[in-house]
XYZ file of C-alpha atoms in Angstrom:
504
model
C 0.000 0.000 0.000
C 1.579 3.327 -1.058
C 2.706 5.691 1.652
C 1.212 9.188 1.465
C 3.467 12.212 1.769
C 3.016 14.305 4.983
C 1.078 17.561 4.752
C 3.058 20.822 5.098
C 1.894 21.410 8.650
C 2.676 17.845 9.632
C 6.074 18.070 7.961
C 6.857 21.247 9.909
C 5.855 19.574 13.163
C 8.102 16.616 12.333
C 11.033 18.890 11.613
C 10.470 20.728 14.868
C 10.401 17.488 16.824
C 13.597 16.280 15.104
C 15.348 19.545 15.934
C 14.247 19.259 19.552
C 15.548 15.709 19.759
C 18.888 16.686 18.231
C 19.163 19.582 20.614
C 18.448 17.274 23.533
C 21.079 14.841 22.306
C 23.585 17.654 21.920
C 22.881 18.871 25.449
C 23.217 15.345 26.768
C 26.558 15.049 25.048
C 27.741 18.359 26.425
C 26.516 17.302 29.849
C 28.431 13.985 29.798
C 30.606 13.679 32.856
C 34.382 13.779 32.642
C 34.484 10.116 33.594
C 32.159 9.240 30.706
C 34.273 11.275 28.300
C 37.446 9.565 29.539
C 35.817 6.159 29.079
C 34.653 6.959 25.533
C 38.047 8.365 24.528
C 39.756 5.287 25.929
C 37.333 2.998 24.063
C 37.983 4.813 20.791
C 41.751 4.653 21.221
C 41.826 0.963 22.217
C 39.680 0.094 19.204
C 41.923 2.099 16.880
C 45.074 0.530 18.319
C 43.565 -2.950 18.011
C 42.847 -2.381 14.317
C 46.488 -1.541 13.660
C 48.024 -4.199 15.913
C 45.819 -7.087 14.837
C 45.301 -6.368 11.126
C 48.630 -6.494 9.336
C 50.270 -7.176 5.974
C 50.522 -10.700 4.698
C 47.475 -12.085 6.482
C 44.964 -9.576 5.090
C 44.339 -7.899 1.749
C 45.442 -4.305 1.317
C 41.848 -3.300 0.648
C 40.830 -4.745 4.024
C 43.792 -3.165 5.829
C 43.188 0.190 4.177
C 39.554 0.256 5.327
C 40.346 -0.582 8.960
C 43.381 1.683 9.232
C 41.294 4.577 8.002
C 38.711 3.656 10.608
C 41.499 3.775 13.200
C 42.472 7.271 12.042
C 38.853 8.397 12.270
C 38.714 7.153 15.864
C 41.825 9.166 16.719
C 40.456 12.270 15.007
C 37.242 11.819 16.984
C 39.196 11.824 20.248
C 41.147 14.943 19.266
C 38.034 16.887 18.282
C 35.359 15.653 20.711
C 37.445 14.681 23.736
C 40.620 16.808 23.584
C 40.789 17.274 27.397
C 40.810 13.586 28.217
C 43.978 11.688 29.084
C 43.970 9.977 25.672
C 43.436 13.329 23.954
C 46.374 14.939 25.756
C 48.677 11.945 25.219
C 47.822 11.793 21.523
C 48.582 15.508 21.088
C 51.885 15.106 22.921
C 52.920 12.116 20.813
C 52.927 9.743 23.780
C 50.521 7.223 22.248
C 51.107 5.123 19.140
C 48.882 3.167 16.800
C 50.520 -0.212 16.745
C 54.230 0.467 16.273
C 53.663 3.784 14.483
C 53.732 7.297 15.865
C 50.641 9.287 15.035
C 52.518 11.479 12.537
C 54.062 8.427 10.868
C 50.698 6.705 10.669
C 48.908 9.719 9.198
C 51.629 10.983 6.858
C 53.272 7.756 5.698
C 51.290 4.589 6.399
C 47.872 5.772 5.218
C 49.162 7.252 1.928
C 51.136 4.067 1.259
C 48.084 1.949 1.978
C 46.062 3.965 -0.499
C 48.708 3.239 -3.108
C 48.884 -0.447 -2.232
C 45.112 -0.831 -2.429
C 45.145 0.864 -5.827
C 47.993 -1.371 -6.977
C 45.987 -4.538 -6.267
C 43.045 -3.472 -8.413
C 44.437 -4.491 -11.828
C 47.407 -6.041 -13.625
C 48.442 -2.670 -14.989
C 48.221 -0.935 -11.612
C 50.358 -3.617 -10.015
C 52.918 -3.517 -12.816
C 52.970 0.289 -12.696
C 54.049 0.287 -9.056
C 56.547 -2.523 -9.494
C 58.375 -1.273 -12.558
C 59.395 2.058 -11.038
C 60.666 0.804 -7.689
C 64.229 2.021 -6.987
C 65.787 -1.445 -7.241
C 64.289 -2.182 -10.680
C 66.764 -2.542 -13.545
C 66.357 0.359 -15.951
C 66.226 -1.791 -19.104
C 63.607 -4.055 -17.526
C 61.666 -0.992 -16.406
C 61.364 0.130 -20.024
C 60.362 -3.373 -21.052
C 57.633 -3.444 -18.424
C 56.417 -0.007 -19.506
C 56.004 -1.225 -23.089
C 53.991 -4.231 -21.873
C 51.747 -2.059 -19.682
C 50.939 0.140 -22.656
C 50.400 -2.871 -24.913
C 48.003 -4.439 -22.414
C 46.012 -1.209 -22.152
C 45.789 -0.858 -25.922
C 44.778 -4.487 -26.456
C 42.116 -4.103 -23.752
C 40.415 -1.230 -25.628
C 41.909 1.265 -23.166
C 44.165 3.157 -25.546
C 42.888 6.446 -24.127
C 44.398 5.454 -20.766
C 47.651 4.522 -22.466
C 47.870 7.949 -24.110
C 47.667 9.759 -20.755
C 49.846 7.239 -18.892
C 52.499 9.172 -16.966
C 56.109 8.433 -17.967
C 59.551 9.903 -17.566
C 60.530 12.352 -20.290
C 63.152 9.978 -21.661
C 60.489 7.282 -22.111
C 58.014 9.425 -24.034
C 59.177 8.278 -27.476
C 59.021 4.621 -26.386
C 55.505 5.229 -25.106
C 54.293 6.839 -28.339
C 55.978 4.222 -30.491
C 54.403 1.346 -28.540
C 50.897 2.824 -28.576
C 51.055 3.638 -32.288
C 52.339 0.175 -33.225
C 49.607 -1.625 -31.288
C 46.602 0.518 -32.189
C 47.606 0.662 -35.865
C 47.077 -3.095 -36.087
C 43.420 -2.827 -35.065
C 40.342 -0.656 -35.329
C 41.956 2.330 -33.542
C 44.438 2.993 -36.345
C 43.180 6.572 -36.710
C 44.432 7.272 -33.186
C 47.847 5.966 -34.209
C 47.962 8.186 -37.260
C 46.927 11.245 -35.262
C 49.746 10.585 -32.784
C 52.214 10.424 -35.657
C 50.970 13.717 -37.099
C 51.036 15.415 -33.704
C 54.603 14.359 -32.849
C 57.727 16.489 -33.161
C 58.972 16.547 -36.731
C 62.235 14.858 -35.782
C 60.340 11.902 -34.261
C 57.786 11.459 -37.027
C 59.790 9.043 -39.221
C 60.341 6.625 -36.350
C 56.716 6.846 -35.225
C 55.517 6.493 -38.809
C 57.626 3.328 -38.973
C 55.785 2.022 -35.907
C 52.477 2.873 -37.579
C 53.508 1.077 -40.774
C 54.569 -1.964 -38.775
C 51.236 -2.095 -36.959
C 49.340 -1.751 -40.225
C 51.218 -4.701 -41.711
C 50.650 -6.836 -38.593
C 46.953 -6.018 -38.886
C 46.858 -7.219 -42.505
C 46.500 -3.937 -44.405
C 46.371 -4.120 -48.185
C 49.732 -4.162 -49.903
C 49.001 -0.968 -51.850
C 48.195 0.804 -48.572
C 51.535 -0.254 -47.122
C 53.566 0.714 -50.172
C 51.968 4.179 -50.189
C 53.066 4.937 -46.618
C 56.784 5.718 -47.274
C 55.876 8.621 -49.535
C 53.947 10.248 -46.699
C 56.938 10.201 -44.311
C 60.131 10.026 -46.373
C 63.336 9.856 -44.327
C 66.993 9.003 -44.990
C 66.784 6.084 -42.558
C 63.798 4.575 -44.437
C 62.071 3.898 -41.132
C 58.660 3.449 -42.761
C 59.883 0.880 -45.276
C 61.611 -0.957 -42.444
C 58.427 -0.841 -40.375
C 56.442 -2.354 -43.243
C 58.982 -5.168 -43.617
C 59.064 -5.898 -39.880
C 55.267 -5.897 -39.727
C 54.997 -8.275 -42.673
C 57.466 -10.648 -41.021
C 55.654 -10.442 -37.702
C 52.305 -11.196 -39.329
C 53.661 -14.198 -41.200
C 55.202 -15.462 -37.956
C 51.835 -15.129 -36.201
C 50.106 -17.049 -38.975
C 52.686 -19.844 -38.783
C 52.274 -20.027 -35.020
C 48.483 -19.957 -35.227
C 48.447 -23.127 -37.293
C 50.646 -24.873 -34.715
C 48.925 -23.466 -31.625
C 45.285 -23.788 -32.686
C 44.695 -26.937 -30.636
C 45.887 -25.278 -27.420
C 43.749 -22.213 -28.042
C 40.701 -24.408 -28.439
C 41.531 -26.218 -25.194
C 41.898 -22.885 -23.424
C 38.574 -21.676 -24.773
C 36.889 -24.878 -23.588
C 38.452 -24.435 -20.148
C 37.219 -20.845 -19.956
C 33.700 -21.920 -20.922
C 33.746 -24.581 -18.192
C 34.709 -21.909 -15.657
C 31.878 -19.686 -16.869
C 29.385 -22.536 -16.589
C 30.361 -23.003 -12.969
C 30.555 -19.358 -11.982
C 27.788 -17.722 -13.978
C 25.444 -20.508 -15.133
C 26.904 -19.831 -18.557
C 25.432 -22.944 -20.125
C 21.859 -22.000 -19.218
C 22.301 -18.523 -20.689
C 23.802 -19.969 -23.846
C 20.941 -22.422 -24.286
C 18.357 -19.710 -23.666
C 19.943 -17.490 -26.285
C 20.108 -20.273 -28.841
C 23.106 -21.562 -30.762
C 25.057 -18.922 -32.616
C 26.198 -20.172 -36.032
C 29.936 -20.106 -36.600
C 31.195 -17.228 -38.692
C 32.476 -18.217 -42.121
C 36.200 -18.803 -42.160
C 38.159 -15.997 -43.798
C 41.611 -16.689 -45.126
C 44.167 -14.377 -43.480
C 46.009 -11.745 -45.465
C 49.522 -12.923 -46.335
C 52.542 -11.156 -47.791
C 55.385 -12.124 -50.076
C 58.094 -10.935 -47.715
C 60.962 -11.901 -50.012
C 59.512 -9.916 -52.902
C 59.002 -6.810 -50.779
C 62.520 -7.071 -49.371
C 64.107 -7.420 -52.824
C 62.101 -4.595 -54.362
C 62.583 -2.201 -51.447
C 66.030 -2.978 -50.094
C 67.730 -5.191 -52.683
C 69.643 -2.402 -54.396
C 69.971 -0.228 -51.286
C 70.932 -2.523 -48.403
C 69.829 -1.422 -44.931
C 71.429 -3.449 -42.121
C 68.290 -3.513 -39.953
C 66.208 -4.690 -42.911
C 68.762 -7.352 -43.844
C 68.826 -8.655 -40.270
C 65.009 -8.761 -40.124
C 64.790 -10.606 -43.442
C 67.529 -13.041 -42.435
C 65.527 -13.836 -39.288
C 62.498 -14.476 -41.490
C 64.450 -16.892 -43.654
C 65.765 -18.702 -40.564
C 62.197 -19.012 -39.279
C 61.434 -20.823 -42.530
C 64.352 -23.217 -42.108
C 66.879 -21.583 -44.467
C 69.640 -21.365 -41.850
C 72.687 -21.130 -44.081
C 71.061 -18.589 -46.369
C 70.161 -16.493 -43.336
C 73.671 -16.757 -41.942
C 75.153 -15.626 -45.251
C 72.827 -12.635 -45.382
C 74.130 -11.238 -42.078
C 77.794 -12.050 -42.608
C 79.842 -9.161 -41.230
C 76.891 -7.547 -39.386
C 77.999 -8.697 -35.942
C 76.946 -11.032 -33.158
C 73.533 -9.457 -32.573
C 72.583 -10.201 -36.186
C 73.711 -13.801 -35.828
C 71.753 -14.088 -32.573
C 68.598 -13.001 -34.418
C 69.165 -15.712 -37.007
C 69.802 -18.402 -34.402
C 66.810 -17.431 -32.243
C 64.482 -17.559 -35.245
C 65.903 -20.897 -36.320
C 65.233 -22.286 -32.851
C 61.656 -21.066 -33.251
C 61.483 -22.915 -36.582
C 62.664 -26.107 -34.890
C 60.046 -25.664 -32.174
C 57.241 -25.070 -34.656
C 58.206 -28.304 -36.390
C 58.788 -30.431 -33.252
C 62.501 -30.727 -33.934
C 63.951 -29.184 -30.778
C 66.037 -31.519 -28.621
C 67.683 -29.380 -25.940
C 71.128 -30.149 -27.347
C 71.162 -27.130 -29.679
C 74.469 -25.235 -29.506
C 74.577 -22.868 -32.484
C 75.593 -19.869 -30.354
C 78.675 -21.723 -29.157
C 79.376 -23.350 -32.531
C 79.292 -19.984 -34.297
C 81.514 -18.365 -31.674
C 79.111 -15.683 -30.451
C 80.110 -13.405 -27.584
C 78.566 -13.733 -24.136
C 75.731 -11.201 -24.581
C 74.579 -12.550 -27.939
C 74.906 -16.158 -26.776
C 72.743 -15.365 -23.746
C 70.077 -13.880 -26.009
C 69.987 -17.153 -27.967
C 69.852 -19.321 -24.867
C 67.034 -17.292 -23.337
C 64.981 -17.914 -26.453
C 65.936 -21.577 -26.480
C 64.721 -22.005 -22.890
C 61.393 -20.430 -23.860
C 60.924 -22.579 -26.968
C 61.923 -25.798 -25.197
C 59.395 -25.117 -22.439
C 56.747 -24.140 -24.956
C 57.177 -27.527 -26.641
C 56.992 -29.509 -23.408
C 60.739 -30.133 -23.044
C 60.879 -28.797 -19.487
C 63.727 -31.036 -18.206
C 65.970 -29.854 -21.024
C 64.957 -26.234 -20.412
C 65.648 -26.599 -16.682
C 69.053 -28.122 -17.329
C 69.999 -25.286 -19.668
C 68.897 -22.478 -17.375
C 70.433 -24.120 -14.294
C 73.812 -24.238 -16.025
C 73.452 -20.655 -17.292
C 72.539 -19.266 -13.856
C 75.387 -21.190 -12.240
C 77.761 -19.448 -14.644
C 76.179 -16.006 -14.160
C 73.772 -15.584 -11.242
C 72.810 -12.076 -12.361
C 70.803 -13.657 -15.194
C 68.602 -15.723 -12.877
C 65.475 -13.577 -13.200
C 65.767 -13.327 -16.980
C 66.009 -17.096 -17.392
C 63.025 -17.532 -15.086
C 61.031 -15.141 -17.237
C 61.945 -17.035 -20.432
C 60.910 -20.297 -18.802
C 57.573 -18.848 -17.672
C 56.849 -17.409 -21.109
C 57.245 -20.932 -22.429
C 54.802 -22.145 -19.778
C 52.257 -19.424 -20.601
C 52.468 -20.102 -24.353
C 52.789 -23.875 -24.053
C 51.793 -26.006 -27.028
C 51.232 -29.124 -24.945
C 49.488 -28.209 -21.675
C 47.306 -25.497 -20.202
C 48.531 -23.407 -17.304
C 46.458 -21.914 -14.472
C 47.880 -19.013 -12.480
C 47.334 -19.100 -8.720
C 47.705 -16.370 -6.127
C 51.179 -17.666 -5.195
C 52.592 -18.435 -8.660
C 54.659 -15.280 -9.050
C 55.784 -15.192 -5.428
C 56.962 -18.796 -5.629
C 59.244 -17.793 -8.503
C 61.139 -15.528 -6.067
C 61.974 -12.940 -8.720
C 64.369 -10.348 -7.314
C 63.883 -7.546 -9.841
C 60.372 -6.073 -9.419
C 60.356 -4.878 -13.041
C 60.882 -8.454 -14.260
C 58.073 -9.559 -11.956
C 55.891 -6.935 -13.671
C 56.948 -8.264 -17.075
C 56.080 -11.848 -16.140
C 52.686 -10.764 -14.814
C 51.917 -9.010 -18.094
C 53.365 -11.857 -20.187
C 50.663 -13.995 -18.598
C 47.959 -11.339 -18.948
C 48.724 -11.020 -22.673
C 48.900 -14.759 -23.354
C 46.010 -16.115 -25.471
C 45.220 -18.989 -23.087
C 45.195 -16.967 -19.858
C 43.614 -19.035 -17.116
C 43.666 -18.834 -13.328
C 42.605 -20.881 -10.328
C 40.383 -18.899 -7.984
C 39.517 -15.227 -8.108
C 42.939 -13.966 -7.042
C 46.052 -13.578 -9.180
C 48.273 -12.795 -6.194
C 48.225 -9.005 -6.141
C 48.431 -8.693 -2.354
C 51.216 -11.255 -2.105
C 53.223 -9.560 -4.857
C 52.916 -6.108 -3.320
C 53.761 -7.414 0.152
C 57.012 -8.801 -1.247
C 58.122 -5.778 -3.268
C 56.343 -2.709 -1.933
C 55.544 -3.480 1.686
C 54.778 -0.453 3.853
C 57.113 -2.003 6.425
C 60.111 -1.169 4.264
C 61.948 1.896 5.453
C 63.345 2.783 2.010
C 59.903 3.513 0.565
C 58.693 7.078 -0.068
C 55.634 8.190 1.878
C 53.568 7.532 -1.224
C 54.256 6.529 -4.805
C 52.322 9.653 -5.695
C 55.132 11.652 -4.085
C 57.865 9.561 -5.744
C 59.054 9.104 -9.329
C 55.894 7.563 -10.763
C 54.194 10.845 -11.660
C 57.138 12.576 -13.292
């Protein structure tokens, strides 16, 4: 039965009664005895102190801790404003009382801001990676790698607008623009990529136009569209032509991998559907909606990479283009041809050839774990490491985990500084496995015991970007990760990441 609204006179009487009641309550409060005020102040302080002493990192989520610590601060503020003349009020003002192990100033000015940051960092993969990759102990090269993955994840999640406004250091701005342009140009947001190219400094436009061209080729743009791009941004370094070539090669590599990895993708999709059935009664919804007919299969756009390379760079060799094409030939099994192409171009060029040849062996189930091309060809330590990191990934991807473990164990024994990098290569192989599905748990990343927080961020995003991303439970370990790397107990942390380097 609907409730009628009170008449004006009745409403006025109600308001008058409410005001009288409030006034009475206020008088009662003012008339509270000193003993009652002391008791209430003590109750508020004990409750606040209990929150801080009993609710700590590790055992509770940062969201839970943040809520209760803010409640503790509200209790203290209540004492200072409503009961300033009590013993607790005086002792709090004089700094004689603590909340847990923290002084009041430390709690208000350091712990609460850090908790706000930590809570924010547990809300998404990108938030977590953002905090990790700029910690003081992070390796600078890995920090840049993590930044590129953060931006890629945002762009691939239809959040390119967030990527564009993502705060970076000045020296990382070009990397940021290049990454965003390359990713969005491969999809439906290519107009955003082109606008970023046009709005860039003139000196940076060729490089960014190269990133745009690369993304267009990865996305399967028409050949005539790609060949028209160099005329729009001509440059002595032929960055656009190089971008087209690299994009063509990348697309052909994806197509080759898709054929090999299709079975695992289907298994992952089935696993995801099973999870949805359990969590959201997915099957009932699907049956109610009816069966959706499969879309007709469309053959993917392919490119004649060799023809483009010959026509564009054959008479005007460009080392970067030659190295990219040699890698393409190695990926197709033409090892000696690829090696001849890069003769005299240095160890890094040879490492590209070897890494792509290892990928070829993996795609064709011919990896054994006994591969030793880097050593046989006499590569230096840095280039040889690059090859071995790829080999560990491809061995793991193909289910040859004992061989991968043996290789990385020997490599880390020879150079312990490479431990985290070999762990990342191994985990990429696990995430992109061709033989078994992988489910992330809330302790997966912590159990790896990665020392460099930026590499931890990279591994997290490697998983988030993998096509068969699956997880056990509703947690991916955010609280555990942050407790390890960004704990508020650590004395070397700034009061808040917002006051540190992240916002520069």
